[in-house]
């Protein structure tokens, strides 16, 4: 009987869930039985990708963003009591799930309460330094407190040389349980002819996802380019709408997104780390609009702008003409390495 591994991504945008897709595929390929645990759109997405697997609903962190970037930290701090309650609740639920399903290993992508002391537990994060402005030292220390409760911490990046996460994923004095596993992407590069001049892919907590969607729709009325617009709203049914030169999808499956990326000349997206890993895997040119006030995305956008890889701008200052800057940047190179899944899964 295959060993059962609980895999639990945080529901904060779709990035944590989508980067778990290659891990779930690898678990199945190596004769493990993954059990999926999450909530909200992340859980819905993974249920659509793996309808044959057991899936469990965990307590929601219910993270929402402020409408103005300057209020981001204040809004997040106000939600901390609820977040810590969700962490305590998921900790209790995890213990029950271990007994009920005879689980023999855990892989948690940023879910701080999904671990156990009696079975091997892995934490996945690209944020060993949690940037929050003048409180970075505190949020980083708190994150390390939780990470050290796990047997191993897998960082989806390279340890040395050119890397994608920069200061986020690298410590001056790394602790012993950190393993760099190389960037993760559910997508593969194909030599496809371009069907779209521009692909827009949105994700992330509300209301910022909707605010950007509305701004982009207004701006795109001026464009004559062939555009694919994926809103990042996971619903029961896929909706497709064509308005002149723009094709809108509420969401796409991994297979559809892989085709769409490969058939698109340029990409416009948030500068979330999972999107960055996908762009690197597919060697694409992109334009970033970081989520207002989200330090991690702002840091990554600045990093790739400084390195001459991708231009970016603030959400409020975006206009269509800024996309012309993409051609002045070199785009992403393939940073990926072959992940040694057999070696990593020996922990279980």
GROMACS .gro file of C-alpha atoms in nm:
model
  348
    1UNK     CA    1   0.000   0.000   0.000
    2UNK     CA    2   0.148   0.341  -0.096
    3UNK     CA    3   0.241   0.579   0.185
    4UNK     CA    4  -0.004   0.865   0.226
    5UNK     CA    5   0.141   1.216   0.220
    6UNK     CA    6  -0.064   1.519   0.322
    7UNK     CA    7   0.010   1.817   0.095
    8UNK     CA    8  -0.130   2.150   0.214
    9UNK     CA    9  -0.079   2.482   0.028
   10UNK     CA   10  -0.179   2.818   0.173
   11UNK     CA   11  -0.477   2.984   0.005
   12UNK     CA   12  -0.319   3.326  -0.064
   13UNK     CA   13  -0.357   3.384  -0.436
   14UNK     CA   14  -0.312   3.075  -0.654
   15UNK     CA   15   0.069   3.055  -0.648
   16UNK     CA   16   0.107   2.824  -0.349
   17UNK     CA   17  -0.141   2.578  -0.498
   18UNK     CA   18   0.000   2.584  -0.852
   19UNK     CA   19   0.358   2.523  -0.742
   20UNK     CA   20   0.235   2.220  -0.547
   21UNK     CA   21   0.111   2.064  -0.873
   22UNK     CA   22   0.457   1.934  -0.981
   23UNK     CA   23   0.509   1.801  -0.626
   24UNK     CA   24   0.178   1.612  -0.632
   25UNK     CA   25   0.264   1.470  -0.976
   26UNK     CA   26   0.608   1.362  -0.848
   27UNK     CA   27   0.456   1.198  -0.537
   28UNK     CA   28   0.223   0.990  -0.755
   29UNK     CA   29   0.508   0.900  -0.993
   30UNK     CA   30   0.713   0.777  -0.696
   31UNK     CA   31   0.430   0.558  -0.565
   32UNK     CA   32   0.301   0.780  -0.285
   33UNK     CA   33  -0.066   0.866  -0.233
   34UNK     CA   34  -0.108   1.245  -0.194
   35UNK     CA   35  -0.398   1.380   0.011
   36UNK     CA   36  -0.476   1.745  -0.065
   37UNK     CA   37  -0.569   1.990   0.212
   38UNK     CA   38  -0.639   2.361   0.165
   39UNK     CA   39  -0.935   2.599   0.136
   40UNK     CA   40  -1.103   2.842  -0.103
   41UNK     CA   41  -0.983   2.885  -0.461
   42UNK     CA   42  -0.657   2.695  -0.394
   43UNK     CA   43  -0.850   2.384  -0.296
   44UNK     CA   44  -1.092   2.424  -0.590
   45UNK     CA   45  -0.801   2.453  -0.834
   46UNK     CA   46  -0.630   2.138  -0.703
   47UNK     CA   47  -0.959   1.945  -0.704
   48UNK     CA   48  -0.995   2.029  -1.074
   49UNK     CA   49  -0.635   1.920  -1.142
   50UNK     CA   50  -0.655   1.599  -0.936
   51UNK     CA   51  -1.022   1.492  -0.916
   52UNK     CA   52  -0.917   1.136  -0.826
   53UNK     CA   53  -0.742   1.238  -0.502
   54UNK     CA   54  -0.888   1.283  -0.154
   55UNK     CA   55  -0.925   1.652  -0.068
   56UNK     CA   56  -0.991   1.811   0.270
   57UNK     CA   57  -1.097   2.164   0.366
   58UNK     CA   58  -0.875   2.339   0.621
   59UNK     CA   59  -0.958   2.655   0.820
   60UNK     CA   60  -0.928   2.967   0.607
   61UNK     CA   61  -0.676   3.239   0.693
   62UNK     CA   62  -0.922   3.474   0.513
   63UNK     CA   63  -0.651   3.719   0.414
   64UNK     CA   64  -0.780   4.031   0.239
   65UNK     CA   65  -0.581   4.332   0.121
   66UNK     CA   66  -0.637   4.701   0.178
   67UNK     CA   67  -0.765   4.903  -0.117
   68UNK     CA   68  -0.469   5.139  -0.077
   69UNK     CA   69  -0.115   5.000  -0.071
   70UNK     CA   70  -0.007   5.231   0.213
   71UNK     CA   71  -0.263   5.057   0.441
   72UNK     CA   72  -0.139   4.706   0.351
   73UNK     CA   73   0.055   4.641   0.673
   74UNK     CA   74  -0.214   4.787   0.898
   75UNK     CA   75  -0.481   4.572   0.732
   76UNK     CA   76  -0.265   4.260   0.768
   77UNK     CA   77  -0.189   4.331   1.136
   78UNK     CA   78  -0.563   4.368   1.206
   79UNK     CA   79  -0.613   4.015   1.068
   80UNK     CA   80  -0.339   3.852   1.280
   81UNK     CA   81  -0.570   3.729   1.562
   82UNK     CA   82  -0.784   3.544   1.305
   83UNK     CA   83  -0.476   3.407   1.126
   84UNK     CA   84  -0.328   3.271   1.452
   85UNK     CA   85  -0.662   3.110   1.538
   86UNK     CA   86  -0.665   2.942   1.193
   87UNK     CA   87  -0.309   2.815   1.257
   88UNK     CA   88  -0.415   2.665   1.594
   89UNK     CA   89  -0.725   2.509   1.437
   90UNK     CA   90  -0.534   2.356   1.145
   91UNK     CA   91  -0.281   2.213   1.391
   92UNK     CA   92  -0.562   2.025   1.572
   93UNK     CA   93  -0.719   1.913   1.243
   94UNK     CA   94  -0.380   1.788   1.117
   95UNK     CA   95  -0.347   1.554   1.417
   96UNK     CA   96  -0.695   1.412   1.347
   97UNK     CA   97  -0.618   1.368   0.975
   98UNK     CA   98  -0.298   1.177   1.054
   99UNK     CA   99  -0.499   0.923   1.255
  100UNK     CA  100  -0.797   0.907   1.020
  101UNK     CA  101  -0.600   0.859   0.697
  102UNK     CA  102  -0.288   0.692   0.841
  103UNK     CA  103  -0.071   0.973   0.700
  104UNK     CA  104   0.305   0.909   0.703
  105UNK     CA  105   0.440   1.244   0.585
  106UNK     CA  106   0.344   1.612   0.548
  107UNK     CA  107   0.435   1.876   0.290
  108UNK     CA  108   0.308   2.222   0.389
  109UNK     CA  109   0.342   2.517   0.154
  110UNK     CA  110   0.335   2.812   0.397
  111UNK     CA  111   0.065   2.663   0.622
  112UNK     CA  112   0.226   2.721   0.958
  113UNK     CA  113   0.008   2.482   1.160
  114UNK     CA  114   0.025   2.180   0.928
  115UNK     CA  115   0.305   1.973   1.082
  116UNK     CA  116   0.348   1.688   1.329
  117UNK     CA  117   0.622   1.588   1.572
  118UNK     CA  118   0.583   1.213   1.514
  119UNK     CA  119   0.597   1.201   1.133
  120UNK     CA  120   0.833   1.374   0.884
  121UNK     CA  121   0.708   1.726   0.806
  122UNK     CA  122   0.831   1.957   0.530
  123UNK     CA  123   0.774   2.332   0.497
  124UNK     CA  124   0.798   2.497   0.153
  125UNK     CA  125   0.876   2.867   0.127
  126UNK     CA  126   1.078   3.110  -0.084
  127UNK     CA  127   1.059   3.367   0.195
  128UNK     CA  128   1.327   3.298   0.454
  129UNK     CA  129   1.332   3.676   0.498
  130UNK     CA  130   0.976   3.811   0.528
  131UNK     CA  131   0.991   4.171   0.408
  132UNK     CA  132   0.755   4.409   0.587
  133UNK     CA  133   0.948   4.737   0.590
  134UNK     CA  134   1.064   4.843   0.937
  135UNK     CA  135   0.913   4.527   1.094
  136UNK     CA  136   1.108   4.285   0.869
  137UNK     CA  137   1.320   4.165   1.164
  138UNK     CA  138   1.006   4.071   1.360
  139UNK     CA  139   0.814   3.898   1.079
  140UNK     CA  140   1.130   3.709   0.977
  141UNK     CA  141   1.196   3.596   1.336
  142UNK     CA  142   0.835   3.478   1.370
  143UNK     CA  143   0.857   3.288   1.040
  144UNK     CA  144   1.180   3.116   1.153
  145UNK     CA  145   1.009   3.013   1.479
  146UNK     CA  146   0.753   2.815   1.279
  147UNK     CA  147   0.997   2.683   1.013
  148UNK     CA  148   1.215   2.525   1.284
  149UNK     CA  149   0.919   2.309   1.391
  150UNK     CA  150   0.950   2.119   1.060
  151UNK     CA  151   1.205   1.848   0.979
  152UNK     CA  152   1.303   2.017   0.654
  153UNK     CA  153   1.243   2.350   0.480
  154UNK     CA  154   1.245   2.326   0.099
  155UNK     CA  155   1.328   2.648  -0.084
  156UNK     CA  156   1.226   2.642  -0.454
  157UNK     CA  157   1.535   2.819  -0.583
  158UNK     CA  158   1.907   2.771  -0.638
  159UNK     CA  159   2.135   2.808  -0.337
  160UNK     CA  160   2.421   2.975  -0.526
  161UNK     CA  161   2.485   3.162  -0.848
  162UNK     CA  162   2.211   3.344  -1.041
  163UNK     CA  163   1.885   3.290  -0.856
  164UNK     CA  164   1.523   3.405  -0.864
  165UNK     CA  165   1.437   3.486  -0.502
  166UNK     CA  166   1.737   3.706  -0.412
  167UNK     CA  167   1.734   3.824  -0.049
  168UNK     CA  168   1.393   3.666   0.009
  169UNK     CA  169   1.521   3.309  -0.015
  170UNK     CA  170   1.878   3.342   0.111
  171UNK     CA  171   2.003   3.396   0.467
  172UNK     CA  172   2.346   3.513   0.576
  173UNK     CA  173   2.349   3.229   0.828
  174UNK     CA  174   2.113   2.954   0.702
  175UNK     CA  175   1.989   2.702   0.955
  176UNK     CA  176   2.041   2.329   0.918
  177UNK     CA  177   1.701   2.211   0.793
  178UNK     CA  178   1.703   2.426   0.474
  179UNK     CA  179   1.727   2.248   0.138
  180UNK     CA  180   1.739   2.432  -0.195
  181UNK     CA  181   1.545   2.217  -0.440
  182UNK     CA  182   1.557   2.440  -0.750
  183UNK     CA  183   1.269   2.646  -0.900
  184UNK     CA  184   0.933   2.468  -0.938
  185UNK     CA  185   0.695   2.506  -1.231
  186UNK     CA  186   0.398   2.301  -1.348
  187UNK     CA  187   0.465   2.425  -1.705
  188UNK     CA  188   0.695   2.309  -1.986
  189UNK     CA  189   0.845   2.509  -2.272
  190UNK     CA  190   0.720   2.425  -2.623
  191UNK     CA  191   0.811   2.578  -2.957
  192UNK     CA  192   0.464   2.709  -3.046
  193UNK     CA  193   0.381   2.987  -3.294
  194UNK     CA  194   0.251   3.305  -3.129
  195UNK     CA  195  -0.128   3.324  -3.118
  196UNK     CA  196  -0.143   3.624  -2.882
  197UNK     CA  197   0.062   3.945  -2.867
  198UNK     CA  198  -0.003   3.972  -2.494
  199UNK     CA  199  -0.125   3.737  -2.221
  200UNK     CA  200  -0.252   3.881  -1.892
  201UNK     CA  201  -0.272   3.648  -1.594
  202UNK     CA  202  -0.413   3.772  -1.262
  203UNK     CA  203  -0.423   3.620  -0.915
  204UNK     CA  204  -0.407   3.723  -0.550
  205UNK     CA  205  -0.643   3.824  -0.271
  206UNK     CA  206  -0.923   4.074  -0.313
  207UNK     CA  207  -0.993   4.357  -0.356
  208UNK     CA  208  -0.661   4.416  -0.536
  209UNK     CA  209  -0.719   4.146  -0.801
  210UNK     CA  210  -1.047   4.311  -0.906
  211UNK     CA  211  -0.903   4.665  -0.891
  212UNK     CA  212  -0.625   4.567  -1.133
  213UNK     CA  213  -0.867   4.379  -1.359
  214UNK     CA  214  -1.091   4.687  -1.389
  215UNK     CA  215  -0.796   4.918  -1.459
  216UNK     CA  216  -0.653   4.687  -1.727
  217UNK     CA  217  -0.988   4.642  -1.905
  218UNK     CA  218  -1.018   5.022  -1.936
  219UNK     CA  219  -0.661   5.058  -2.065
  220UNK     CA  220  -0.688   4.769  -2.311
  221UNK     CA  221  -0.973   4.939  -2.499
  222UNK     CA  222  -0.698   5.145  -2.668
  223UNK     CA  223  -0.508   4.835  -2.785
  224UNK     CA  224  -0.539   4.662  -3.122
  225UNK     CA  225  -0.318   4.370  -3.018
  226UNK     CA  226  -0.449   4.015  -2.992
  227UNK     CA  227  -0.483   3.969  -2.613
  228UNK     CA  228  -0.559   3.674  -2.384
  229UNK     CA  229  -0.690   3.780  -2.042
  230UNK     CA  230  -0.703   3.518  -1.761
  231UNK     CA  231  -0.881   3.671  -1.463
  232UNK     CA  232  -0.775   3.410  -1.206
  233UNK     CA  233  -1.125   3.347  -1.069
  234UNK     CA  234  -1.172   2.975  -1.005
  235UNK     CA  235  -1.541   2.891  -1.045
  236UNK     CA  236  -1.745   2.575  -1.102
  237UNK     CA  237  -1.755   2.632  -1.478
  238UNK     CA  238  -1.504   2.778  -1.717
  239UNK     CA  239  -1.632   3.096  -1.887
  240UNK     CA  240  -1.490   3.227  -2.215
  241UNK     CA  241  -1.586   3.566  -2.358
  242UNK     CA  242  -1.457   3.737  -2.672
  243UNK     CA  243  -1.475   4.117  -2.690
  244UNK     CA  244  -1.320   4.245  -3.014
  245UNK     CA  245  -0.947   4.165  -2.995
  246UNK     CA  246  -0.953   4.030  -2.637
  247UNK     CA  247  -1.039   3.676  -2.521
  248UNK     CA  248  -1.136   3.655  -2.151
  249UNK     CA  249  -1.119   3.340  -1.935
  250UNK     CA  250  -1.224   3.326  -1.571
  251UNK     CA  251  -0.964   3.050  -1.515
  252UNK     CA  252  -0.765   2.786  -1.706
  253UNK     CA  253  -0.642   2.436  -1.625
  254UNK     CA  254  -0.264   2.376  -1.607
  255UNK     CA  255  -0.268   2.222  -1.954
  256UNK     CA  256  -0.450   2.524  -2.100
  257UNK     CA  257  -0.222   2.772  -1.921
  258UNK     CA  258   0.087   2.592  -2.048
  259UNK     CA  259  -0.043   2.621  -2.406
  260UNK     CA  260  -0.142   2.986  -2.351
  261UNK     CA  261   0.201   3.084  -2.213
  262UNK     CA  262   0.378   2.912  -2.501
  263UNK     CA  263   0.151   3.079  -2.759
  264UNK     CA  264   0.193   3.430  -2.614
  265UNK     CA  265   0.466   3.674  -2.712
  266UNK     CA  266   0.465   3.878  -2.390
  267UNK     CA  267   0.316   3.839  -2.040
  268UNK     CA  268   0.164   4.094  -1.801
  269UNK     CA  269   0.127   3.970  -1.443
  270UNK     CA  270   0.177   4.031  -1.073
  271UNK     CA  271   0.536   3.976  -0.961
  272UNK     CA  272   0.443   3.679  -0.742
  273UNK     CA  273   0.719   3.422  -0.701
  274UNK     CA  274   0.531   3.133  -0.863
  275UNK     CA  275   0.468   3.347  -1.172
  276UNK     CA  276   0.840   3.434  -1.175
  277UNK     CA  277   0.931   3.061  -1.169
  278UNK     CA  278   0.691   2.992  -1.458
  279UNK     CA  279   0.836   3.279  -1.665
  280UNK     CA  280   1.190   3.150  -1.603
  281UNK     CA  281   1.094   2.796  -1.704
  282UNK     CA  282   0.936   2.923  -2.027
  283UNK     CA  283   1.203   3.192  -2.095
  284UNK     CA  284   0.945   3.466  -2.145
  285UNK     CA  285   0.944   3.846  -2.160
  286UNK     CA  286   0.714   4.010  -1.907
  287UNK     CA  287   0.584   4.329  -1.748
  288UNK     CA  288   0.513   4.330  -1.373
  289UNK     CA  289   0.257   4.521  -1.168
  290UNK     CA  290   0.324   4.426  -0.803
  291UNK     CA  291   0.032   4.415  -0.561
  292UNK     CA  292   0.025   4.757  -0.388
  293UNK     CA  293   0.192   4.744  -0.046
  294UNK     CA  294   0.303   4.381  -0.077
  295UNK     CA  295   0.672   4.410   0.001
  296UNK     CA  296   0.768   4.070  -0.144
  297UNK     CA  297   0.622   4.146  -0.489
  298UNK     CA  298   0.760   4.500  -0.485
  299UNK     CA  299   1.106   4.362  -0.402
  300UNK     CA  300   1.094   4.105  -0.686
  301UNK     CA  301   0.972   4.364  -0.939
  302UNK     CA  302   1.260   4.599  -0.844
  303UNK     CA  303   1.511   4.311  -0.855
  304UNK     CA  304   1.421   4.208  -1.212
  305UNK     CA  305   1.401   4.568  -1.330
  306UNK     CA  306   1.749   4.639  -1.189
  307UNK     CA  307   1.887   4.320  -1.348
  308UNK     CA  308   1.750   4.424  -1.689
  309UNK     CA  309   1.513   4.124  -1.705
  310UNK     CA  310   1.164   4.278  -1.687
  311UNK     CA  311   1.014   4.628  -1.652
  312UNK     CA  312   0.748   4.713  -1.394
  313UNK     CA  313   0.545   4.997  -1.251
  314UNK     CA  314   0.304   5.078  -0.968
  315UNK     CA  315  -0.058   4.982  -1.021
  316UNK     CA  316  -0.186   5.341  -1.009
  317UNK     CA  317   0.066   5.464  -1.268
  318UNK     CA  318   0.011   5.191  -1.528
  319UNK     CA  319  -0.095   5.286  -1.878
  320UNK     CA  320  -0.081   5.092  -2.203
  321UNK     CA  321   0.225   5.276  -2.338
  322UNK     CA  322   0.440   5.130  -2.057
  323UNK     CA  323   0.422   4.787  -2.224
  324UNK     CA  324   0.652   4.922  -2.498
  325UNK     CA  325   0.936   4.900  -2.243
  326UNK     CA  326   0.927   4.517  -2.250
  327UNK     CA  327   1.139   4.509  -2.566
  328UNK     CA  328   1.416   4.705  -2.391
  329UNK     CA  329   1.465   4.421  -2.138
  330UNK     CA  330   1.622   4.082  -2.207
  331UNK     CA  331   1.350   3.865  -2.051
  332UNK     CA  332   1.387   3.556  -1.835
  333UNK     CA  333   1.641   3.279  -1.884
  334UNK     CA  334   1.583   2.923  -1.771
  335UNK     CA  335   1.701   2.898  -1.411
  336UNK     CA  336   1.549   2.557  -1.351
  337UNK     CA  337   1.735   2.251  -1.232
  338UNK     CA  338   1.623   1.889  -1.231
  339UNK     CA  339   1.460   1.829  -0.893
  340UNK     CA  340   1.582   1.505  -0.736
  341UNK     CA  341   1.242   1.390  -0.609
  342UNK     CA  342   1.358   1.040  -0.510
  343UNK     CA  343   1.627   1.189  -0.289
  344UNK     CA  344   1.386   1.443  -0.133
  345UNK     CA  345   1.114   1.183  -0.074
  346UNK     CA  346   1.356   0.957   0.118
  347UNK     CA  347   1.255   1.163   0.423
  348UNK     CA  348   0.922   0.977   0.415
   0.00000   0.00000   0.00000
